[in-house]
XYZ file of C-alpha atoms in Angstrom:
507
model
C -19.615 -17.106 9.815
C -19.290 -13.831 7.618
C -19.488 -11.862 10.521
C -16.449 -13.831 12.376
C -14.629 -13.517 9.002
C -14.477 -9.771 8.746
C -13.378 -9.788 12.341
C -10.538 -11.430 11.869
C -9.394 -10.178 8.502
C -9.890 -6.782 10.105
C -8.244 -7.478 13.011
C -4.854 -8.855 11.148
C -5.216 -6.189 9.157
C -4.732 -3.548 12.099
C -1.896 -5.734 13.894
C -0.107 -5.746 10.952
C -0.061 -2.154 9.917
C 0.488 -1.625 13.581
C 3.300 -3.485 13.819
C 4.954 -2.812 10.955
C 4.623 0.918 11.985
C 6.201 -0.271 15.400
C 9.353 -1.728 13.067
C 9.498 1.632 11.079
C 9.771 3.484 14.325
C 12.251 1.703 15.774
C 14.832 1.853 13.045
C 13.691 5.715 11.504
C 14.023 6.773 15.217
C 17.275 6.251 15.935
C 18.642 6.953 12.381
C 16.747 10.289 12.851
C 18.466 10.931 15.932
C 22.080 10.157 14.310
C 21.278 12.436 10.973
C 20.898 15.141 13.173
C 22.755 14.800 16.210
C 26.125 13.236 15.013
C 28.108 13.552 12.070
C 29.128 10.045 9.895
C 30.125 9.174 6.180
C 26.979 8.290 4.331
C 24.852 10.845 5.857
C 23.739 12.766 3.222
C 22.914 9.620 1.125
C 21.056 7.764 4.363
C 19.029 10.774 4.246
C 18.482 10.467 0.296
C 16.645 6.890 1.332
C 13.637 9.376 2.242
C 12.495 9.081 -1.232
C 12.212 5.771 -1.572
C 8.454 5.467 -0.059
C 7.825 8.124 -2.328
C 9.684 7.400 -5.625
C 9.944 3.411 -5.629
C 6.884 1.485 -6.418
C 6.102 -1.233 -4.053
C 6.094 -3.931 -6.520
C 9.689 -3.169 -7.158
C 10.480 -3.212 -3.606
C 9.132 -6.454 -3.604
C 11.329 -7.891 -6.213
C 14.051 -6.540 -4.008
C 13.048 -8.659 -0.987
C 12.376 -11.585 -3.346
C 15.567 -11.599 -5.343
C 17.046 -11.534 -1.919
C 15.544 -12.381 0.669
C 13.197 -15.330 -1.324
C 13.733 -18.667 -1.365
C 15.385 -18.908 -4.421
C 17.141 -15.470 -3.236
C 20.589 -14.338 -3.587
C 20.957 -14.762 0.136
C 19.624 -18.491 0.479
C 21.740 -19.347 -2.650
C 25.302 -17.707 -1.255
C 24.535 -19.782 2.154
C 23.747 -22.802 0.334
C 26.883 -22.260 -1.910
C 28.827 -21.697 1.168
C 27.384 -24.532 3.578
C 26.877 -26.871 1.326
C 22.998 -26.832 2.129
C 20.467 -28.754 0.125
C 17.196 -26.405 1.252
C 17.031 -22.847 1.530
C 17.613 -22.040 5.385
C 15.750 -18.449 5.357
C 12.768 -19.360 5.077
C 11.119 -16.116 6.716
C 9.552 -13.810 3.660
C 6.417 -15.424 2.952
C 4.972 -14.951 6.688
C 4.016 -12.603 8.724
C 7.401 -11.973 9.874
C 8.709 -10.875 6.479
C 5.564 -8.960 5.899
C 6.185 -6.524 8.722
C 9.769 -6.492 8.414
C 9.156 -5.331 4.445
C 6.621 -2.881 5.669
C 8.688 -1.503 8.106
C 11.873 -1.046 6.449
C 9.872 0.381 3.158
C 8.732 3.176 5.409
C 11.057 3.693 7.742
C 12.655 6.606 5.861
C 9.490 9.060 6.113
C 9.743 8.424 9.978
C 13.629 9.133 10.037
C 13.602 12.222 7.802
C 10.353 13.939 9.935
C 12.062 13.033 13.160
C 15.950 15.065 12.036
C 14.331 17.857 10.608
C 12.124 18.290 13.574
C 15.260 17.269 15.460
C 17.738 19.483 13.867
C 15.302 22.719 14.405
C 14.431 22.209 17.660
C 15.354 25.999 20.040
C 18.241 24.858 22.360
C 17.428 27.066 25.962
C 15.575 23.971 27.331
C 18.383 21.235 26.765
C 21.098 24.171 27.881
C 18.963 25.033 30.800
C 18.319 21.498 31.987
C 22.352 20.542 30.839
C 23.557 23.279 33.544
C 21.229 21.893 36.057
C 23.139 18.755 36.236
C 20.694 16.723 33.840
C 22.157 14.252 32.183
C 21.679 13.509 28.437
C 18.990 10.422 29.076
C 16.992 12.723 30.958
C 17.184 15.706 28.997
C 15.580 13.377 26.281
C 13.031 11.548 28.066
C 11.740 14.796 30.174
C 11.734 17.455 27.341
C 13.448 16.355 24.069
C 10.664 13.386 23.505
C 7.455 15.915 24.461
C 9.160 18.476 21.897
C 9.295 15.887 18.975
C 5.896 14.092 20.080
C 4.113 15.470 17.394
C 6.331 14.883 14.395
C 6.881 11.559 15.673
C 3.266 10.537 16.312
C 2.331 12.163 12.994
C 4.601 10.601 10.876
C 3.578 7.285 12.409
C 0.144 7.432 11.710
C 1.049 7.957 8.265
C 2.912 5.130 7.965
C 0.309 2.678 9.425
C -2.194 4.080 6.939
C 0.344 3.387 3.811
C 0.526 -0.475 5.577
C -3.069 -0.720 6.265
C -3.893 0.016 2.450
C -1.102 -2.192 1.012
C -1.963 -4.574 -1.135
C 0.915 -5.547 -3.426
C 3.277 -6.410 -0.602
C 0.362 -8.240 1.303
C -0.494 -10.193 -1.494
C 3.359 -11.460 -1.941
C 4.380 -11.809 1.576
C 0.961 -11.832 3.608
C 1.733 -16.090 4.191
C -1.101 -18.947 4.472
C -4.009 -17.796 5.904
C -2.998 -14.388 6.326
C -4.933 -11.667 4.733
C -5.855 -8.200 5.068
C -8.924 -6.228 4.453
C -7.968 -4.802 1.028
C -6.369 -8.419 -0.694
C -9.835 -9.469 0.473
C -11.838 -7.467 -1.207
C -10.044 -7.884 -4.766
C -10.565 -11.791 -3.665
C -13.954 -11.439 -3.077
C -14.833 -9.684 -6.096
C -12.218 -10.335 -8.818
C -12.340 -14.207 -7.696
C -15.268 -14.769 -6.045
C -18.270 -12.546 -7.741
C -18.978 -11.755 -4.528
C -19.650 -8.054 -4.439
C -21.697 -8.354 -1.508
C -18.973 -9.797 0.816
C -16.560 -6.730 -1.187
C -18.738 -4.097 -0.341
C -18.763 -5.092 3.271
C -15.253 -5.357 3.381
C -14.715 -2.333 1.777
C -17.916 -0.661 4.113
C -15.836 -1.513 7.244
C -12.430 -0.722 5.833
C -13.150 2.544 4.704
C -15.535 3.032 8.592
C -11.561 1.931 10.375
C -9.455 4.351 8.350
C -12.031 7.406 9.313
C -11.215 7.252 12.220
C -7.013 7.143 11.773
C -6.976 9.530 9.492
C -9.329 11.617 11.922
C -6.590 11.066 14.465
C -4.015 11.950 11.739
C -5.577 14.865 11.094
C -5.571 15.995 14.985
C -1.738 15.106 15.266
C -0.585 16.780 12.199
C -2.281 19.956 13.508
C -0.545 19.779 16.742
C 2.448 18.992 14.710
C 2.280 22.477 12.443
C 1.963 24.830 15.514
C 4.960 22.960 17.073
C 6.696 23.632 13.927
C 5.769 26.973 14.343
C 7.642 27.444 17.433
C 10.460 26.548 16.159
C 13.653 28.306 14.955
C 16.369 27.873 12.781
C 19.186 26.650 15.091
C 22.729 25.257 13.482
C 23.828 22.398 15.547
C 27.484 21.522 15.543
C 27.391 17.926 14.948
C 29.593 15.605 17.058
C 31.672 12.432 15.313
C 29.848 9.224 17.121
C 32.832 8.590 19.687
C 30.271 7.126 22.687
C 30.776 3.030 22.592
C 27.588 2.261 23.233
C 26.323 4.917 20.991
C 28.956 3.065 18.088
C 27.503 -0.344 18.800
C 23.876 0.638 18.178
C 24.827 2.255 15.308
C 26.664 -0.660 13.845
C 23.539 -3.063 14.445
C 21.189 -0.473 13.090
C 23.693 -0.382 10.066
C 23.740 -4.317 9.901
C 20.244 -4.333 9.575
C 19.561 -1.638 7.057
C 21.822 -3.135 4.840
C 20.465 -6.617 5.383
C 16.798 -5.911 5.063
C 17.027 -2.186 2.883
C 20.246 -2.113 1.103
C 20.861 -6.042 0.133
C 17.276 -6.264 -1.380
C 17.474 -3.039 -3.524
C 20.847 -4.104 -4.475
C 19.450 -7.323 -5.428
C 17.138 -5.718 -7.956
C 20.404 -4.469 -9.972
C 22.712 -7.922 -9.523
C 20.006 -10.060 -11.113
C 19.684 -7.423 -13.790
C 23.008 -7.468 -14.976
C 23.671 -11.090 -14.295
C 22.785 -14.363 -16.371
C 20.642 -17.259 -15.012
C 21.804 -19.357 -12.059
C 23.046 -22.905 -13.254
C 22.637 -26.003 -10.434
C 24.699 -25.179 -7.762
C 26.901 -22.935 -8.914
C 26.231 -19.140 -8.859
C 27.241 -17.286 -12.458
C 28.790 -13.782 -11.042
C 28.753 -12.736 -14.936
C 27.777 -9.660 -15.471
C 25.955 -8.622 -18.751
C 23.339 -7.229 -20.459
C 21.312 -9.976 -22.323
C 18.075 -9.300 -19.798
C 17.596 -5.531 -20.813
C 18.217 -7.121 -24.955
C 15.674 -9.223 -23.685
C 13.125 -6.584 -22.460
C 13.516 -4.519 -25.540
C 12.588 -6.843 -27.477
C 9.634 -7.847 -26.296
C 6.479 -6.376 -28.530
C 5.021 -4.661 -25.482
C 7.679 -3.255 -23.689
C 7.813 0.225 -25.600
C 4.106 0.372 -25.872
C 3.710 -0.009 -21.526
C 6.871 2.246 -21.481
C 4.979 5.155 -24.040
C 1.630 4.578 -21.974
C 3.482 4.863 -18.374
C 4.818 8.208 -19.973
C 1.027 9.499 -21.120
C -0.798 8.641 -18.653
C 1.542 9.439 -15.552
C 1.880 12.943 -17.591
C -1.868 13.313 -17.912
C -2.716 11.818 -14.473
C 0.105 14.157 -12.855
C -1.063 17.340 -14.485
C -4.648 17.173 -13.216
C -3.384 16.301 -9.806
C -1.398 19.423 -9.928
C -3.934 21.286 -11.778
C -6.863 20.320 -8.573
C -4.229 20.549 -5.624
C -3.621 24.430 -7.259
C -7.379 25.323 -7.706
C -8.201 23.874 -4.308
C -5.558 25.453 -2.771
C -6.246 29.066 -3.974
C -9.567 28.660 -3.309
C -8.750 27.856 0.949
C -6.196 31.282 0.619
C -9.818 33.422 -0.579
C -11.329 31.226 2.125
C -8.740 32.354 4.508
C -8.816 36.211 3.064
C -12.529 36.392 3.884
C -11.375 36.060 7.478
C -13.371 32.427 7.831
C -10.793 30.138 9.768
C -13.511 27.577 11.060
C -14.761 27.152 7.481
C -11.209 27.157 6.663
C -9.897 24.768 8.835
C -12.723 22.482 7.882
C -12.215 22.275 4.206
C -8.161 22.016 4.814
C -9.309 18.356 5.945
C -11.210 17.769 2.940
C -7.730 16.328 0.878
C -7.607 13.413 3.366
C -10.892 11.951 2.381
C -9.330 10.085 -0.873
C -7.128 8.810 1.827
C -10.008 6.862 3.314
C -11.043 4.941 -0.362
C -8.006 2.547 -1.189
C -7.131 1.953 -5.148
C -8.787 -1.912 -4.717
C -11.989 -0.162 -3.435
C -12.274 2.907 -6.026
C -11.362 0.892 -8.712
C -14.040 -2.114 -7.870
C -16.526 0.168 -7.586
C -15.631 2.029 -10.789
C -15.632 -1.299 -12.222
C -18.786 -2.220 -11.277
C -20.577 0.185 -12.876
C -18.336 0.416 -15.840
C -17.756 -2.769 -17.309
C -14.354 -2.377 -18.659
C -12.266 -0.047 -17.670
C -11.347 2.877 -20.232
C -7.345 5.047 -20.386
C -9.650 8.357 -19.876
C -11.386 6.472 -16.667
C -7.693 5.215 -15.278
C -6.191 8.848 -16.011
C -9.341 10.626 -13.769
C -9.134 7.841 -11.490
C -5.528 8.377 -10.595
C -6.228 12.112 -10.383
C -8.996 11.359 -7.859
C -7.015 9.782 -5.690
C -3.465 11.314 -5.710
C -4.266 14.807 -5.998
C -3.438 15.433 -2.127
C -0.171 15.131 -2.545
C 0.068 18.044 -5.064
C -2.198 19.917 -2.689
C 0.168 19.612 0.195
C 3.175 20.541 -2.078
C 1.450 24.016 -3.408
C -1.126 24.746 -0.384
C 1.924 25.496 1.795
C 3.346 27.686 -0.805
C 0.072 29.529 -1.452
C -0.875 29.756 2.554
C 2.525 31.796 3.039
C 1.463 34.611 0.648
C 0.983 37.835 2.584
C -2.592 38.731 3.080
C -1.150 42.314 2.087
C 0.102 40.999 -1.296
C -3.183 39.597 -1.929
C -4.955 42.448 -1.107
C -2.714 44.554 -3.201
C -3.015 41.941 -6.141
C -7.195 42.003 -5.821
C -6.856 45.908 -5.708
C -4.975 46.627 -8.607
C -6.553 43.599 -10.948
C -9.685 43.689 -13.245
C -10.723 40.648 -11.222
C -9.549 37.240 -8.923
C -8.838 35.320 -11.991
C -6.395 38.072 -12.913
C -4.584 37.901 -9.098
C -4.264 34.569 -9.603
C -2.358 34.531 -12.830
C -0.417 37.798 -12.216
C 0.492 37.053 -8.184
C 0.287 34.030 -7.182
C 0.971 31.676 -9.817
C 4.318 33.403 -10.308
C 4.878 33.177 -6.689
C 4.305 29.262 -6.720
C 5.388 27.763 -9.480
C 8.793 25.858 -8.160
C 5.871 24.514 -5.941
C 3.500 23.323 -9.114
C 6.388 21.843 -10.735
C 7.527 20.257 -7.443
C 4.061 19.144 -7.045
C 3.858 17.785 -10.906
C 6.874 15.436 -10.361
C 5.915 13.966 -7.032
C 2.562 13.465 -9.070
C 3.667 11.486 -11.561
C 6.353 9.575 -9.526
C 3.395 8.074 -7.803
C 0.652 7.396 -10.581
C 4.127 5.982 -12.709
C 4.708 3.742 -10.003
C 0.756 2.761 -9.206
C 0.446 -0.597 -10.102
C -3.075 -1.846 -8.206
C -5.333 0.657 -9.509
C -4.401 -0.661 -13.238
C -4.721 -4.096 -12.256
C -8.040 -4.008 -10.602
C -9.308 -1.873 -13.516
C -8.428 -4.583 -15.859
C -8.119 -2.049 -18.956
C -8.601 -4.241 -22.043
C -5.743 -4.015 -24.350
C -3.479 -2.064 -21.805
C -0.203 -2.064 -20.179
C 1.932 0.227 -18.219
C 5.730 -0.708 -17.047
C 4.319 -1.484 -13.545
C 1.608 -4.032 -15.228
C 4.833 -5.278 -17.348
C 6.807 -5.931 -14.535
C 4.176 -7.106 -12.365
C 3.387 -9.798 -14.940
C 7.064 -11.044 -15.401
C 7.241 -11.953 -11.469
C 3.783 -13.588 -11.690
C 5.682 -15.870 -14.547
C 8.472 -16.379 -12.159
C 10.794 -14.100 -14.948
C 12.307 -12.910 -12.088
C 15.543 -11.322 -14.053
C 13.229 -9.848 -16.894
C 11.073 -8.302 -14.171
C 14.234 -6.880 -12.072
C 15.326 -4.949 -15.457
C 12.211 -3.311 -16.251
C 11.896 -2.266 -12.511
C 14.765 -1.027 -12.591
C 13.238 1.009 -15.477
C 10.560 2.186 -14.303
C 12.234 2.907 -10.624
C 14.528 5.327 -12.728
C 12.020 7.237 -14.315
C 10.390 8.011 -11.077
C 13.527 8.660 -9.071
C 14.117 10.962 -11.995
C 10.966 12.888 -11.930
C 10.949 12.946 -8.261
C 14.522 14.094 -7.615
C 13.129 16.585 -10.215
C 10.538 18.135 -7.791
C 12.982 18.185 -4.914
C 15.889 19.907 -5.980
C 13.566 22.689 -7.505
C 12.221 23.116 -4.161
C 15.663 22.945 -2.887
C 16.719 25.788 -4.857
C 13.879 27.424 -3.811
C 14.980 27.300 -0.504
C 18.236 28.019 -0.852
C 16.985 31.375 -2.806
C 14.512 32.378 0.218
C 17.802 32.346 2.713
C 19.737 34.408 0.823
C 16.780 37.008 0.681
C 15.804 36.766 4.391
């Protein structure tokens, strides 16, 4: 009976991260190809919606899809308004329909930014070559342009079914009856059950499938970094999209992005800034009596001050690790050991493979109640890839000549390091910091499954105000807390694209 169980959780859990990766690549495909192929107003700020995995919690992108795609929704209550309609006629969310679809258009921005800039940098001879052969554009693309962006493609992909296969807050909302997936499971089984047996087999065979995709992960993103090292830095001239079919497509994909991207985040702000729905009628007036409201509440400031601390404190030793770890691969490297070097590179993924629900269980399960230190380290533990990635790429570029010089002319490493190449990468540590705490500000399931006593953090806040059904109270402090990470993260990017800009003016 267990045994059948796990199956099928397991199972569901796979289809849906698979196709939910299927509904990302279908609409970050083609707006990939358009960002960097064709020139259209709104271009620069469709490619600004590649922050939003990054930058907007997933709780608030459920409030979005809620406030408008929900029953009670701004969408189902214009239509009634409009029809005259006594029940809701979208009825989709809660199912496993709006699951994917919320999935999907949540990530499809890392898939459409990957594919243009490995679009937009792709050498021209082949497509030229094959162009004055009498190829025609459909076969140009399906004989060499698809082969050349393979890798990006398949990489970013895998990416985005791991981020669906761990999801848990969007699962939990949307997953519908009977639906369930491997990690909602396992905070069932042992937050409502007591059943840490059943959890740690869940979390056994959870953490045994997502070995093996992020081994496969691993493999593309490798064949991904030597195609990017074939590349060159080719200026495109853009065309205006004057093709009808070509202005069709785009119109649908538009329709949709708005409908199920746009509409919901746009929903977030509307029921901020509005009052309360009355009967039938829809009040269009805007105010600000819910953010009054928010402020004063007793423990608004105190989950706004604690988001602050402990995003700070959990985002500096993620930077701090991601630095140490990643000057310690460059001495790897300048001891001439690439196997050994190679090997360890893969050693950031492993946090990959133990979700928030599962770390946190088991943290919990030898701790009885979870601590601020143990939330702080825990965060650390499990985000600081992503300020490896940030400063590893930095600190892999240094000449093996400038380190050689640096280790020559210091009284030891430690000195290198601080004279050389911390100077040398510190857009990247501050880059790194922000994306850092963006996420941990933003991390609502490792708080809730730790179950701090006596603790709350703007994602706990606003989580709590949904599970009251305070929908408008909930949509203002995510709105909150979305701004302070779009802050921090926009932060982090335009340092690195100053940094940029700076290296092509040298070169």
């Amino acid at each position: 009976m267990l045994f059948n169980h796990l199956v099928r959780v397991a199972c569901f859990t796979i289809v849906q991260a698979a196709c939910s990766t299927l509904v990302a690549l279908l609409i970050g495909l083609p707006f990939g190809f358009f960002c960097a192929k064709r020139k259209f107003w709104g271009q620069k700020i469709l490619l600004s919606l590649s922050a939003v995995p990054f930058c907007a919690p997933s709780l608030l992108v459920a409030l979005g899809y809620v406030t408008f795609l929900g029953l009670n929704g701004g969408l189902n209550q214009f239509l009634m308004f409009i029809f005259r309609l006594k029940k809701p006629p979208v009825k989709f969310l809660y199912s496993f329909f709006g699951l994917i679809i919320a999935h999907g258009f949540y990530n499809f921005p890392l898939i459409m930014k990957t594919v243009c800039d490995a679009w937009e940098h792709l050498p021209p001879q082949p497509e030229e070559s094959a162009r004055l052969l009498g190829a025609s554009d459909f076969r140009i693309f399906h004989t060499i342009t698809i082969y050349q962006l393979l890798p990006s493609v398949a990489s970013s992909g895998m990416i985005t079914f791991i981020y669906c296969f761990l999801s848990f807050i969007l699962v939990l909302l949307f997953g519908g009856i009977g639906n369930s997936t491997l990690e909602v499971e396992i905070y069932k089984a042992a937050r409502g059950q007591l059943d840490f047996n059943k959890a740690f087999l869940l979390s056994m065979l959870e953490t045994c499938i997502l070995l093996v995709f992020i081994f496969l992960y691993c493999r593309l993103e490798q064949k991904a970094i030597r195609s990017k090292g074939l590349k060159k830095n080719v200026i495109y001239h853009k065309q205006k999209i004057s093709n009808p079919i070509e202005i069709v497509f785009f119109v649908i994909l538009l329709f949709l992005l708005i409908v199920f991207f746009i509409a919901p985040m746009l929903g977030i702000f509307f029921n901020a800034f509005t009052s309360y729905r009355l009967g039938n009628q829809i009040n269009f007036k805007f105010t600000t009596a819910t953010f009054q409201r928010i402020f004063k509440m007793k423990s608004f400031l105190p989950s706004l001050w604690t988001t602050l601390l402990c995003s700070t404190a959990s985002g500096l030793l993620c930077t701090i690790i991601g630095f140490i770890y990643s000057v310690f691969l460059k001495f790897i490297e300048y001891k001439q050991k690439p196997r050994l070097n190679a090997f360890l590179s893969m050693k950031p993924l492993i946090p990959m493979t133990a979700s928030s629900v599962v770390v946190g269980l088991f943290l919990t399960s030898i701790i009885k109640n979870g601590t601020f230190i143990l939330l702080i380290c825990t965060q650390a533990l499990l985000f600081w890839p992503i300020g490896f990635k940030q400063i590893n790429n930095a600190v892999q570029k240094i000449p093996s000549k400038t380190l050689d010089c640096a280790i020559l002319l210091s009284r030891n490493k430690f000195n290198a390091i601080v004279r050389v190449i911390l100077p040398s990468v510190k857009t990247q540590i501050f880059s790194a910091f922000c994306f850092s705490f963006a996420i941990c500000a933003g991390d609502t399931t490792l708080p809730l499954v730790l179950a701090i006593p006596k603790f709350t953090s703007l994602s706990l806040f606003t989580y709590r105000l949904a599970g009251a059904y305070r929908f408008n109270e909930a949509c203002a402090s995510g709105i909150i807390l979305g701004l302070i990470c779009f802050m921090i993260f926009s932060l982090g990017t335009n340092s690195l694209k100053k940094l940029k800009g700076l290296n092509k003016c040298h070169i």
